[in-house]
Short mmCIF file of C-alpha atoms and ligand atoms in Angstrom, two decimals:
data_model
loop_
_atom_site.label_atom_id
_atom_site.label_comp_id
_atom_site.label_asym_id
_atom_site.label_seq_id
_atom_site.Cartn_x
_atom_site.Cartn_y
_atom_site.Cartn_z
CA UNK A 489 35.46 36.07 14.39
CA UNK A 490 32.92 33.18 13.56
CA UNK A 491 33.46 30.19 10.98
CA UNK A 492 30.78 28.54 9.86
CA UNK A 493 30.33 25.06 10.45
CA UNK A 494 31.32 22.86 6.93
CA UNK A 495 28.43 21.69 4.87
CA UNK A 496 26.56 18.02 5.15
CA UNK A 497 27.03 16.27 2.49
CA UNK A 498 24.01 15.66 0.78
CA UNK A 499 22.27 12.62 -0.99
CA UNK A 500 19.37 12.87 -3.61
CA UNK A 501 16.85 10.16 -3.31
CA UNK A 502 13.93 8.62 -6.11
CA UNK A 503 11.85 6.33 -4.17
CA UNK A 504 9.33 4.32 -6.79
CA UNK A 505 7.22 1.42 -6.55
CA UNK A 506 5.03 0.13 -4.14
CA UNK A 507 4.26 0.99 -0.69
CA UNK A 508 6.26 -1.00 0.63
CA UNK A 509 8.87 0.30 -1.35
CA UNK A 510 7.96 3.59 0.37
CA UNK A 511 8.59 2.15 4.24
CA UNK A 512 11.97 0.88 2.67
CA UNK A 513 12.81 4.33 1.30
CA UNK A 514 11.72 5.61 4.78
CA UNK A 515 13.87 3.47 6.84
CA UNK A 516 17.23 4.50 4.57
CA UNK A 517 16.00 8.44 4.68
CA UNK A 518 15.87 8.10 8.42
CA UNK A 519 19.39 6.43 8.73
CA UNK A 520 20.98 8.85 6.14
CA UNK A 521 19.46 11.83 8.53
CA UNK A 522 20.42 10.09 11.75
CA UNK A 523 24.19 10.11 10.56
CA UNK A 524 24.17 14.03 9.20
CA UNK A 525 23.52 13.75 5.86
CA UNK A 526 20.83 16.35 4.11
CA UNK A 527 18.12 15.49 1.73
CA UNK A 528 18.20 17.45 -1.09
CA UNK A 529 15.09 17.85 -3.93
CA UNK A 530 17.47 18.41 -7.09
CA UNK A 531 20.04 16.44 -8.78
CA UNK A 532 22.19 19.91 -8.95
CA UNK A 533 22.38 19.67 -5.07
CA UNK A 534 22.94 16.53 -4.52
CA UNK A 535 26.40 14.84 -4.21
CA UNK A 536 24.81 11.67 -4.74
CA UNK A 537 21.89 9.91 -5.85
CA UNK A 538 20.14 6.88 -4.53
CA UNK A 539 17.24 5.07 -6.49
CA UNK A 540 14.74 2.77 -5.05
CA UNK A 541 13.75 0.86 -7.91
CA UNK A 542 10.56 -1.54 -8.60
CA UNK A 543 10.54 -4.58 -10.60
CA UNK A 544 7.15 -6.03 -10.42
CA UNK A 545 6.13 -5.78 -13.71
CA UNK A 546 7.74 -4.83 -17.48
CA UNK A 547 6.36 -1.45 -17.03
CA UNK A 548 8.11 -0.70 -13.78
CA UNK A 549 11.14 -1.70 -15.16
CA UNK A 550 11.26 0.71 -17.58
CA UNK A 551 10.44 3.68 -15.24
CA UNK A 552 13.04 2.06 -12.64
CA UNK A 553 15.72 1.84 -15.66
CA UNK A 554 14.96 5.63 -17.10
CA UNK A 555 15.09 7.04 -13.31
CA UNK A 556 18.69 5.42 -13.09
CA UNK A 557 19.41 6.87 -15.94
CA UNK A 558 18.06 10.00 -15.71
CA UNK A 559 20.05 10.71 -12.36
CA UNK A 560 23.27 9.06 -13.93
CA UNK A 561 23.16 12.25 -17.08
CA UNK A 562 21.79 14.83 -14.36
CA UNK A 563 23.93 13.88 -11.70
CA UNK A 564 26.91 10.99 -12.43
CA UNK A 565 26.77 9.36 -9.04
CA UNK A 566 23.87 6.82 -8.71
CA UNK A 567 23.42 3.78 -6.24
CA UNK A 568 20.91 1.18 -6.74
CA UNK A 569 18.55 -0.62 -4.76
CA UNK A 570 14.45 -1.73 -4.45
CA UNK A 571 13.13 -4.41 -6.05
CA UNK A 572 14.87 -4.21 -9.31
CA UNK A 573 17.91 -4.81 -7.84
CA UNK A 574 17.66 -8.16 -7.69
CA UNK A 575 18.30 -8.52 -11.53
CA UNK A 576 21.41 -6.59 -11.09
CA UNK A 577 22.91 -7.64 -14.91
CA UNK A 578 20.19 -5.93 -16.03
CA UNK A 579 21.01 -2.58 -14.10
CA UNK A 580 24.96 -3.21 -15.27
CA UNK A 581 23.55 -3.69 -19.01
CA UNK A 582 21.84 -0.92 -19.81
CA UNK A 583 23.90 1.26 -16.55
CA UNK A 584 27.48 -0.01 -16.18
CA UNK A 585 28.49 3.34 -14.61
CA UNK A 586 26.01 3.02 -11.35
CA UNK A 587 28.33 2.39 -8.11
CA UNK A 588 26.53 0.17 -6.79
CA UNK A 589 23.33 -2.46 -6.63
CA UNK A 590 21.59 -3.95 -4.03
CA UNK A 591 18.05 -5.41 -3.40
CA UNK A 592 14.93 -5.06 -1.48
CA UNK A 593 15.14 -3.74 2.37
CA UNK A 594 19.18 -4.31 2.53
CA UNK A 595 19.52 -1.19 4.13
CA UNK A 596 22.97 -2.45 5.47
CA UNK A 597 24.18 -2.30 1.46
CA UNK A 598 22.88 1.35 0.76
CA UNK A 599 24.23 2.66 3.45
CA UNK A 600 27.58 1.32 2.99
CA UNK A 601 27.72 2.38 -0.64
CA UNK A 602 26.71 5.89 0.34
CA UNK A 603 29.22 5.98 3.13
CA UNK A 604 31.79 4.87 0.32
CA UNK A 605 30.74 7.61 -2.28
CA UNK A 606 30.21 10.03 0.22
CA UNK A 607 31.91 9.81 4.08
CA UNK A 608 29.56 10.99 6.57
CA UNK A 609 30.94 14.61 7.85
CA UNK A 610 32.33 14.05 11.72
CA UNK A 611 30.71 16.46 14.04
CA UNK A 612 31.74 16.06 17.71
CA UNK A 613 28.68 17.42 18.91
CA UNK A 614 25.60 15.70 16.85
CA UNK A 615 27.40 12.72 16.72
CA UNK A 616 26.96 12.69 20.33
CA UNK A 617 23.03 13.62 19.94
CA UNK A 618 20.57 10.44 20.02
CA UNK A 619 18.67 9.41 17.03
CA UNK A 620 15.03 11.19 17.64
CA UNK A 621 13.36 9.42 20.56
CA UNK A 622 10.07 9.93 18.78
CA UNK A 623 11.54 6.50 16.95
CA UNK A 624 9.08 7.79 14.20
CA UNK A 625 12.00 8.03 11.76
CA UNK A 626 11.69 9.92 8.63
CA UNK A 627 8.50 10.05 6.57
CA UNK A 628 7.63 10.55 2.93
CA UNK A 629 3.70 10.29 4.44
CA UNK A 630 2.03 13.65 5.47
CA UNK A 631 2.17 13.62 9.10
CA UNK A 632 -1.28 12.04 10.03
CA UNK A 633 -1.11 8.82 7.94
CA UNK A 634 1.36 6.26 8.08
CA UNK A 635 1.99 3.05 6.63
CA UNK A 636 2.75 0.35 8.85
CA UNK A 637 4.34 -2.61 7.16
CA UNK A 638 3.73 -6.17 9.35
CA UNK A 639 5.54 -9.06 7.48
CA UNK A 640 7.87 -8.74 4.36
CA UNK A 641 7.56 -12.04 1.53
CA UNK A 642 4.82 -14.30 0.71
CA UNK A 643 4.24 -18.05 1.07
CA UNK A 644 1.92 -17.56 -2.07
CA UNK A 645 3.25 -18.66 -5.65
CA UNK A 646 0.64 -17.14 -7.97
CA UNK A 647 1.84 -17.87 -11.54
CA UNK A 648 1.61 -14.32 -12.69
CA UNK A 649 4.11 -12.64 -10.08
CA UNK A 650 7.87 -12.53 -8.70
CA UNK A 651 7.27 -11.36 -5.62
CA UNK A 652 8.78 -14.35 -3.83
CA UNK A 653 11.47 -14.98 -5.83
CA UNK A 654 12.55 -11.46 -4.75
CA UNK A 655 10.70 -11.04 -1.71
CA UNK A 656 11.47 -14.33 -0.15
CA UNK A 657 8.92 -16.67 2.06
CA UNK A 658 6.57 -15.06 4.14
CA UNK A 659 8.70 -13.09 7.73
CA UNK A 660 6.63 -11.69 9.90
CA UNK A 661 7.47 -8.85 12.82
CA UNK A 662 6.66 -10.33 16.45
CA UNK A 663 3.16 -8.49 17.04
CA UNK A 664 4.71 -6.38 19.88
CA UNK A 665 7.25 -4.26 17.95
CA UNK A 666 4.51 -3.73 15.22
CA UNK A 667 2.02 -2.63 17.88
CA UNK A 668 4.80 -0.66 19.68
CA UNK A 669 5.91 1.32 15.99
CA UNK A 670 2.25 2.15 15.99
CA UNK A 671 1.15 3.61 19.37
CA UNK A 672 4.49 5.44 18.92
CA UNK A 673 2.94 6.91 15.47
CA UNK A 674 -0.07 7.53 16.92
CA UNK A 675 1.56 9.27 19.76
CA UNK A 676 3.14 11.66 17.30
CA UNK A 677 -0.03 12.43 15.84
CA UNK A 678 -0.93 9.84 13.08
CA UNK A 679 -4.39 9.44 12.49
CA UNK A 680 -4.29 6.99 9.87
CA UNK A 681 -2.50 3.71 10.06
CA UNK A 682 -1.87 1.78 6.51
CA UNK A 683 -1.39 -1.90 7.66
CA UNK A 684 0.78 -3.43 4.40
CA UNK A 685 2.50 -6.59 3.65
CA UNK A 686 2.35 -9.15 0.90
CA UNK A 687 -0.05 -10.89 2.02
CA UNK A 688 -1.75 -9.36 5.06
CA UNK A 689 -3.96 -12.35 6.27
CA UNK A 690 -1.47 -14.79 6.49
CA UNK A 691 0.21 -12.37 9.17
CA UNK A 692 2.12 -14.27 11.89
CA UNK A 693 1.74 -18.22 10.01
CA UNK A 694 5.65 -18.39 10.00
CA UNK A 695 5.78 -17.64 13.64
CA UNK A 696 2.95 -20.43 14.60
CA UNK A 697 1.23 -16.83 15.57
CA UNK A 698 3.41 -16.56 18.43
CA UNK A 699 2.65 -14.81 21.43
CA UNK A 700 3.82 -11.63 22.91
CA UNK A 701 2.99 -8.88 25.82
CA UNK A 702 2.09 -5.38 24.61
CA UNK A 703 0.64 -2.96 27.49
CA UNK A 704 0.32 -5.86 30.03
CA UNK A 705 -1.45 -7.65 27.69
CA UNK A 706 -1.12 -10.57 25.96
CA UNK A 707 -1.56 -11.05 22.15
CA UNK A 708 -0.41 -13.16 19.23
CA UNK A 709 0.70 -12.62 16.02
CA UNK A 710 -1.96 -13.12 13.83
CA UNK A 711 -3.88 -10.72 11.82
CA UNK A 712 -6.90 -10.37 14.58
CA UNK A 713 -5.11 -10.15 17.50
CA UNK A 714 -3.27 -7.57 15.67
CA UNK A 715 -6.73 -5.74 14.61
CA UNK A 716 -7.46 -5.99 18.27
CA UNK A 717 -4.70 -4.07 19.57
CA UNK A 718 -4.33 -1.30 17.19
CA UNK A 719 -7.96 -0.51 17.53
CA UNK A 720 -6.84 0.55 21.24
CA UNK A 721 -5.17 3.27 19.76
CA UNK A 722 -8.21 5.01 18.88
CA UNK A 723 -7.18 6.06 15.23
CA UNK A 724 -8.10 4.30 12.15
CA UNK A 725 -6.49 1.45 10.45
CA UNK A 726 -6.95 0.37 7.18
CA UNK A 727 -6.15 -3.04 5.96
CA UNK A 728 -4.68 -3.84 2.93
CA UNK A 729 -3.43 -6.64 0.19
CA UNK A 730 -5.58 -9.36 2.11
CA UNK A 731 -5.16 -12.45 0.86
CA UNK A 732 -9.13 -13.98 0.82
CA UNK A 733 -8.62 -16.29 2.88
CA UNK A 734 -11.37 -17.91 4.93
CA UNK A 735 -10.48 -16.58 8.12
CA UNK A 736 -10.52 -13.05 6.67
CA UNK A 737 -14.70 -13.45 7.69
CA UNK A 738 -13.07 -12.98 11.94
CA UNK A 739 -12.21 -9.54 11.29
CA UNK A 740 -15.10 -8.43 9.62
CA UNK A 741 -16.98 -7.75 13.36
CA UNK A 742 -14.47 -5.83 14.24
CA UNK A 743 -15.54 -2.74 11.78
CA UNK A 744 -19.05 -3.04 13.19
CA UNK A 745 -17.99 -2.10 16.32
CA UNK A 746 -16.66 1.22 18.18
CA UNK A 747 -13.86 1.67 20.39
CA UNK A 748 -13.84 3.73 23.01
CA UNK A 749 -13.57 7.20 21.95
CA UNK A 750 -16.55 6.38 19.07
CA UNK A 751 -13.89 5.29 16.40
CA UNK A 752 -14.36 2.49 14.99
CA UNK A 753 -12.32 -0.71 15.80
CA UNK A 754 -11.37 -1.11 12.35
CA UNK A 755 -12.06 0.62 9.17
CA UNK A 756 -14.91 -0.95 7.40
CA UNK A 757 -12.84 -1.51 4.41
CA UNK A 758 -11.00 -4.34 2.73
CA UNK A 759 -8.37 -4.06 -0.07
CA UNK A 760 -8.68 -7.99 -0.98
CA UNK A 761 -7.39 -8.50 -4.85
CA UNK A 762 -9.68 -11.15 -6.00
CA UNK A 763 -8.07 -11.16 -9.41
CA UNK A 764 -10.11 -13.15 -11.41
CA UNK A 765 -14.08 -14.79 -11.17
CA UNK A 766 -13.40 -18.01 -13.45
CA UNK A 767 -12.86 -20.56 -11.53
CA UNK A 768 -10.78 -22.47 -14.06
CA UNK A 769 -8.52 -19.13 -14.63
CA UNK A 770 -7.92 -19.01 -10.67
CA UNK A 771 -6.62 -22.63 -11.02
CA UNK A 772 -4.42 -21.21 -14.01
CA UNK A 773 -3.48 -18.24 -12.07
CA UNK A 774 -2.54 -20.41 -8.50
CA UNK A 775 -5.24 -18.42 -6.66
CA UNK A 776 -8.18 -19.91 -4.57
CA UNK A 777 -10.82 -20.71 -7.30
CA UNK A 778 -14.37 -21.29 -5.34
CA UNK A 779 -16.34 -18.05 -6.63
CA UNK A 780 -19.85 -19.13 -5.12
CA UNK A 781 -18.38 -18.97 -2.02
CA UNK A 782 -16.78 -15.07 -2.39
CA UNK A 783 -20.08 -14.14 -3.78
CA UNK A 784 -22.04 -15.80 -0.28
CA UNK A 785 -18.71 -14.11 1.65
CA UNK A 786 -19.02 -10.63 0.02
CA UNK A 787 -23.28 -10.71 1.26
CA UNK A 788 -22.60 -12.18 4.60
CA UNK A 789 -19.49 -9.70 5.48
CA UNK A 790 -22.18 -6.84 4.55
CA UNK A 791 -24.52 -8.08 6.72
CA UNK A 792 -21.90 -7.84 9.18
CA UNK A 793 -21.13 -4.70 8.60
CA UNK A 794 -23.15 -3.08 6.00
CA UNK A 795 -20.51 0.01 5.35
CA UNK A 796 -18.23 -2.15 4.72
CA UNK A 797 -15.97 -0.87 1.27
CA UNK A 798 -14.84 -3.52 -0.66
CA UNK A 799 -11.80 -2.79 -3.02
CA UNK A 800 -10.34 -5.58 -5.50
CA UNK A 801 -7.84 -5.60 -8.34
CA UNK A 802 -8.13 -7.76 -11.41
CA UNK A 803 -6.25 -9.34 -14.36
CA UNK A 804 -8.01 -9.31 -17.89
CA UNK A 805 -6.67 -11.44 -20.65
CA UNK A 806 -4.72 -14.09 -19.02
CA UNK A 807 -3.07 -16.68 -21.12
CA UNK A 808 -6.39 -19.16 -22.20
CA UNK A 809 -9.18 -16.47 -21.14
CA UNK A 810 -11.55 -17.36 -23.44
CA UNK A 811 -14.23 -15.14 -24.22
CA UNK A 812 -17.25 -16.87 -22.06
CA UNK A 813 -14.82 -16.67 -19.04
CA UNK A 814 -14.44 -13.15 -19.35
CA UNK A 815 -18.14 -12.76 -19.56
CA UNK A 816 -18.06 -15.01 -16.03
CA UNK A 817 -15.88 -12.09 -14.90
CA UNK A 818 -18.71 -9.61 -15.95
CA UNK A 819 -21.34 -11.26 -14.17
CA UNK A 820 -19.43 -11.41 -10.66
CA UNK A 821 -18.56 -7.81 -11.05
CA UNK A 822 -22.73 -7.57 -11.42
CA UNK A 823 -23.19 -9.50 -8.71
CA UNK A 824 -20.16 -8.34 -6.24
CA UNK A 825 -21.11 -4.84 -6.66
CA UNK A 826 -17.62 -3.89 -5.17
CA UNK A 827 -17.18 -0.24 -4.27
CA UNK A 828 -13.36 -0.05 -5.76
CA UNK A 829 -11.95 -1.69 -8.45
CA UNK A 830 -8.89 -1.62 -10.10
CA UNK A 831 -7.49 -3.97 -13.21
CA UNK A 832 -4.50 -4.45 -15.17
CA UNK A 833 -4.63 -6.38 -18.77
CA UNK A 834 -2.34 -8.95 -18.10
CA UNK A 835 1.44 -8.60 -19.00
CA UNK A 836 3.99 -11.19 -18.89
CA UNK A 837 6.61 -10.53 -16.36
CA UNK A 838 10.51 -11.89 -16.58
CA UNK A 839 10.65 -15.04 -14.63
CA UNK A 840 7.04 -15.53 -13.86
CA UNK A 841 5.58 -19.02 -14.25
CA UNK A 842 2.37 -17.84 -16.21
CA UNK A 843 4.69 -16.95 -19.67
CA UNK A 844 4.03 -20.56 -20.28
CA UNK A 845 1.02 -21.18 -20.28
CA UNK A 846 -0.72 -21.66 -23.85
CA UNK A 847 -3.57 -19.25 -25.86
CA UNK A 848 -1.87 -15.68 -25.19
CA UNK A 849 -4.53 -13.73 -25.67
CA UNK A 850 -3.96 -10.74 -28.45
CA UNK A 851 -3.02 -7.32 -27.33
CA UNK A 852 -5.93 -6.15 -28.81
CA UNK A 853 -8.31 -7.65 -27.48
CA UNK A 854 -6.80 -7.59 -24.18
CA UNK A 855 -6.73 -3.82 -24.29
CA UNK A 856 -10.85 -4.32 -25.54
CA UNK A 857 -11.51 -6.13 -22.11
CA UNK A 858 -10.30 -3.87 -19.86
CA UNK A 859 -11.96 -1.14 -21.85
CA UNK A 860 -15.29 -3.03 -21.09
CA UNK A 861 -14.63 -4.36 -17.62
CA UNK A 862 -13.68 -0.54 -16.79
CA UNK A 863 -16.58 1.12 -18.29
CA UNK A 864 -19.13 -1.82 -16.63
CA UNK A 865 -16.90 -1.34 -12.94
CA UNK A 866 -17.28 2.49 -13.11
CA UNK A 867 -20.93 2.36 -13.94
CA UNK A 868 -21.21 0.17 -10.53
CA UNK A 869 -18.97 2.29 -8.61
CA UNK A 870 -21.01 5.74 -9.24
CA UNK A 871 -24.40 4.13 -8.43
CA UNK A 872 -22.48 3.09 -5.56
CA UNK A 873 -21.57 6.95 -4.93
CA UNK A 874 -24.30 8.43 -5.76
CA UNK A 875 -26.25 6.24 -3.24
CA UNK A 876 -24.27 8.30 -0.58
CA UNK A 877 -25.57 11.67 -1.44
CA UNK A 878 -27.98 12.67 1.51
CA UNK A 879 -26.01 10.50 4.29
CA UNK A 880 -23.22 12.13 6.80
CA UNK A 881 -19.43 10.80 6.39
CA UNK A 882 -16.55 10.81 8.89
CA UNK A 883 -14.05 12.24 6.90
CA UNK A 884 -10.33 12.73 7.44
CA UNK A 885 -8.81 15.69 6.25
CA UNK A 886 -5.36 15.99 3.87
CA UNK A 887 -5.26 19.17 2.56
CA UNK A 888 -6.36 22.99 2.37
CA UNK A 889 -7.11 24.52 -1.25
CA UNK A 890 -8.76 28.07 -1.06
CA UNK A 891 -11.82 27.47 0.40
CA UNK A 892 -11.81 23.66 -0.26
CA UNK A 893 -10.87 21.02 2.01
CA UNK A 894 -9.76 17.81 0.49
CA UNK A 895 -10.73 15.02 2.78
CA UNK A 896 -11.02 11.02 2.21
CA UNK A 897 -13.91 9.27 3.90
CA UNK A 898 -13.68 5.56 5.85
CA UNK A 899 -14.20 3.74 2.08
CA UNK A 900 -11.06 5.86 0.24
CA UNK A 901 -7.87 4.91 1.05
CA UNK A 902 -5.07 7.35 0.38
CA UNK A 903 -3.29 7.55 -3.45
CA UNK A 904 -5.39 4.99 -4.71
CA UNK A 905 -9.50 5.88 -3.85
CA UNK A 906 -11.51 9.06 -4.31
CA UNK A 907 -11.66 12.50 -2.72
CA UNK A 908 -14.78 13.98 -0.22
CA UNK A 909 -14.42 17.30 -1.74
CA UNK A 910 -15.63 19.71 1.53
CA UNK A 911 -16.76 23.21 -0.30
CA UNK A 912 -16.91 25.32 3.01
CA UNK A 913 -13.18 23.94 4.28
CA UNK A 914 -11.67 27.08 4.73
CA UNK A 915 -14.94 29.11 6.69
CA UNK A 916 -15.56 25.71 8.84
CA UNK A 917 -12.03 26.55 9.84
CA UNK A 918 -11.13 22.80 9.26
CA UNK A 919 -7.24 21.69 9.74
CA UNK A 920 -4.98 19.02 7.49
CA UNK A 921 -5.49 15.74 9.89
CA UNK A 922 -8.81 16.64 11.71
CA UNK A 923 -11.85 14.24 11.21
CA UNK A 924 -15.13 15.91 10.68
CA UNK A 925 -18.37 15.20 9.60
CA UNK A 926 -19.06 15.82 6.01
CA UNK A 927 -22.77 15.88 4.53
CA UNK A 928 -22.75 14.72 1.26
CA UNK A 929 -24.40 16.01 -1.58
CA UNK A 930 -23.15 15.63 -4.95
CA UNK A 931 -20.78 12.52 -6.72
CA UNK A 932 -19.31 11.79 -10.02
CA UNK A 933 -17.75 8.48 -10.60
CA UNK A 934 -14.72 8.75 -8.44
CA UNK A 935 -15.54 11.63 -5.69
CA UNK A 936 -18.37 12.94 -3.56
CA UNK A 937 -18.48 16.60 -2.54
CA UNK A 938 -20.17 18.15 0.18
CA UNK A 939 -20.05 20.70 3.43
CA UNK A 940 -18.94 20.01 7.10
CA UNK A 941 -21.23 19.80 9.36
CA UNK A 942 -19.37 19.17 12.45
CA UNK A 943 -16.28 19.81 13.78
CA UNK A 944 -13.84 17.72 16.48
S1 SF4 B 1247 -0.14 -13.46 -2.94
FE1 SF4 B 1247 0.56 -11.55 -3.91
S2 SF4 B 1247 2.76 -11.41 -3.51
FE2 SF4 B 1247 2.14 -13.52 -3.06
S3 SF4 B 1247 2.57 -14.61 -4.97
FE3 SF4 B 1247 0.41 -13.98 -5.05
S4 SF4 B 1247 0.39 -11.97 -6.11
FE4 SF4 B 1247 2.53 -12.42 -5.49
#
């Protein structure tokens, strides 16, 4: 006779937003799994729903309320956290039914709603199995890139965002635990770490950069020391959302140089949202205003290391813009030659300071902006490809398509970059997380294509 063992119970889960959004999302997937319950991929399946929402801006609200809603008609039983649930009257306005609401990394909160909704089943035998000693945790990253996420808040208050009033003031993680969360990544075959945070370079100020031991050694909690020990794990690391700061310029030696297995000690790449080029708009906007002096930064850093890939993001029509301060804008871009750029026409967000500042500018000729700061950026960034065609890239791969292999090179960041499409992936007999060398030899304005040449 055999009876089979009684179902887990099993929780739906929409993760939007951000990045870190994503870790958070992680961190309540791995808890739900540690205690027995199953992840299902349909609202049909699931015998409840949790939402991580985002708030950041009026556009993100929207999705955040329509996915609540969505899993309330397909499903009934919706709990409510991220970002968004910070402005819980909102949720109960246009939701009243969800069961409950909590915000950003309260992992305690979800978890207690879900055990409320939906007991975890008791199993005398995996109750008594560890959580997985990998201490990876659950995932929503393929399996060789991982984001790592160092401090949460921001000390910042630019006049155009929330963040803090949801986030909080800057906390950072003692430089140890985020050092030992990575070589345990790494050891479970991560090849890509994703260092995120608010505001990356200001990593460790709340902590007076306190020190701590990690393999015998010493280091504190400060961006570069941080740099210095995950570049012993022999993998690449990407930095990104760094604040330009002048003590960004300490890192910038780092990418010039290789570790020991030939990898270099950081990736020569730097996601550092400038925002704006008008020095009088940076005052407006509560962001360091002295353009000259990015300009002389940007040359020096790529004489530091001349691979260096610069990435930015950018706000057109700010309230007051006026039309010769866009055209300042222009220029830098000109000037900057940045290798990735992305930019938003500005849009008032609920609470932020900027809504009252004078001289909205119209929609319409916010939207006309962009259009022109996009087509004069993407004009820059394939000159900027095409440039590449001839040279040899270290690639990483993601994924296997026929006889394609989709790979990103040291300047494309996952999600948000371009592609190194490899034509003979399949008959180099190349593998999802291998690095190989890719010869390049076309580009368009986002992606390069081109053949392996040589394999790990
Ligand atoms: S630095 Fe970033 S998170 Fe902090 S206030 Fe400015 S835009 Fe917001």
């Amino acid at each position: 006779m055999s009876a089979s063992a009684p179902a887990n119970p099993k929780v739906g889960f929409v993760s939007l937003g951000c990045p870190k959004a994503l870790v958070d999302s992680e961190r309540i997937l791995t808890q739900l799994r540690v205690e027995g319950y199953d992840i299902v991929q349909s609202y049909d399946d699931a015998d409840v729903v949790v939402v991580n929402t985002c708030g950041f801006i009026d556009s993100a609200v929207t999705e955040s309320l329509d996915a609540i809603g969505e899993a309330i008609a397909e499903n009934g039983k919706v709990i409510v956290t991220g970002c968004l649930g910070k402005r819980s009257e909102l949720i109960r306005e246009a939701h009243p039914d969800v069961l409950s609401i909590s915000g950003p990394q309260d992992y305690g909160s979800v978890m207690s709603a879900v055990h409320s909704a939906l007991p975890p089943r008791h199993d005398p035998f995996l109750d008594l199995v560890p959580r997985r000693d990998d201490g990876i945790g659950v995932k929503l990253t393929p399996k060789h890139y991982a984001y790592l996420k160092i401090s949460e808040g921001c000390n910042h208050r630019c006049s155009f965002c929330i963040i803090p009033s949801m986030r909080g003031d800057l906390v950072s993680r003692p430089v140890d635990d985020v050092l030992r969360e990575a070589e345990k990544l790494a050891m479970g075959g991560v090849k890509e770490l994703l260092v995120i945070s608010q505001d990356t370079s200001a990593y460790g100020v709340d902590v007076k950069y306190a020190e701590r031991q990690w393999r015998g050694k010493s280091y504190q909690t400060r961006m570069k020391a941080l740099c210095e020990g995950l570049s012993e794990l022999g993998i690449w690391t990407r930095l990104h959302y760094v604040y330009p700061y002048p003590h960004v310029d300490e890192i910038i030696a780092l990418m010039a140089e290789n570790g020991a297995n030939g990898m270099p000690k950081l990736l020569p790449y730097l996601d550092i949202p400038f925002q704006h080029a008008s020095p009088r708009v940076l005052k407006l906007m509560k962001r360091p205003g002295a353009v000259d002096k990015t300009l002389e930064r940007v040359q020096r850093w790529r004489s530091i290391a001349p691979d260096i890939a610069i990435r930015s993001t950018f706000i057109v029509g700010f309230p007051g813009e006026t039309d010769a301060e866009f055209e300042e804008l222009l220029d830098f871009l000109d000037e900057a030659q940045l290798d990735r750029v992305g930019a938003f026409a500005y849009s008032p967000v609920d609470g932020a300071k900027a809504n009252d500042l004078p001289d909205p500018v119209p929609e319409e000729l916010k939207q006309e902006r962009l259009a022109r700061f996009m087509e004069r950026q993407a004009e820059i960034s394939a000159a900027k490809l095409e440039a590449k065609v001839g040279s040899v890239q270290r690639c990483l791969v993601d994924a296997i398509d026929g006889e394609l292999a989709i790979a990103r090179s040291m300047a494309d960041a996952p999600e948000i970059d371009g592609l190194v499409q490899i034509q003979n992936g399949e008959s180099a007999g190349l593998r999802v997380g291998q690095f190989v060398d890719v010869e390049i030899m076309g580009s368009d304005e986002h992606d390069l294509f081109g053949e392996a040449v040589e394999n790990d």
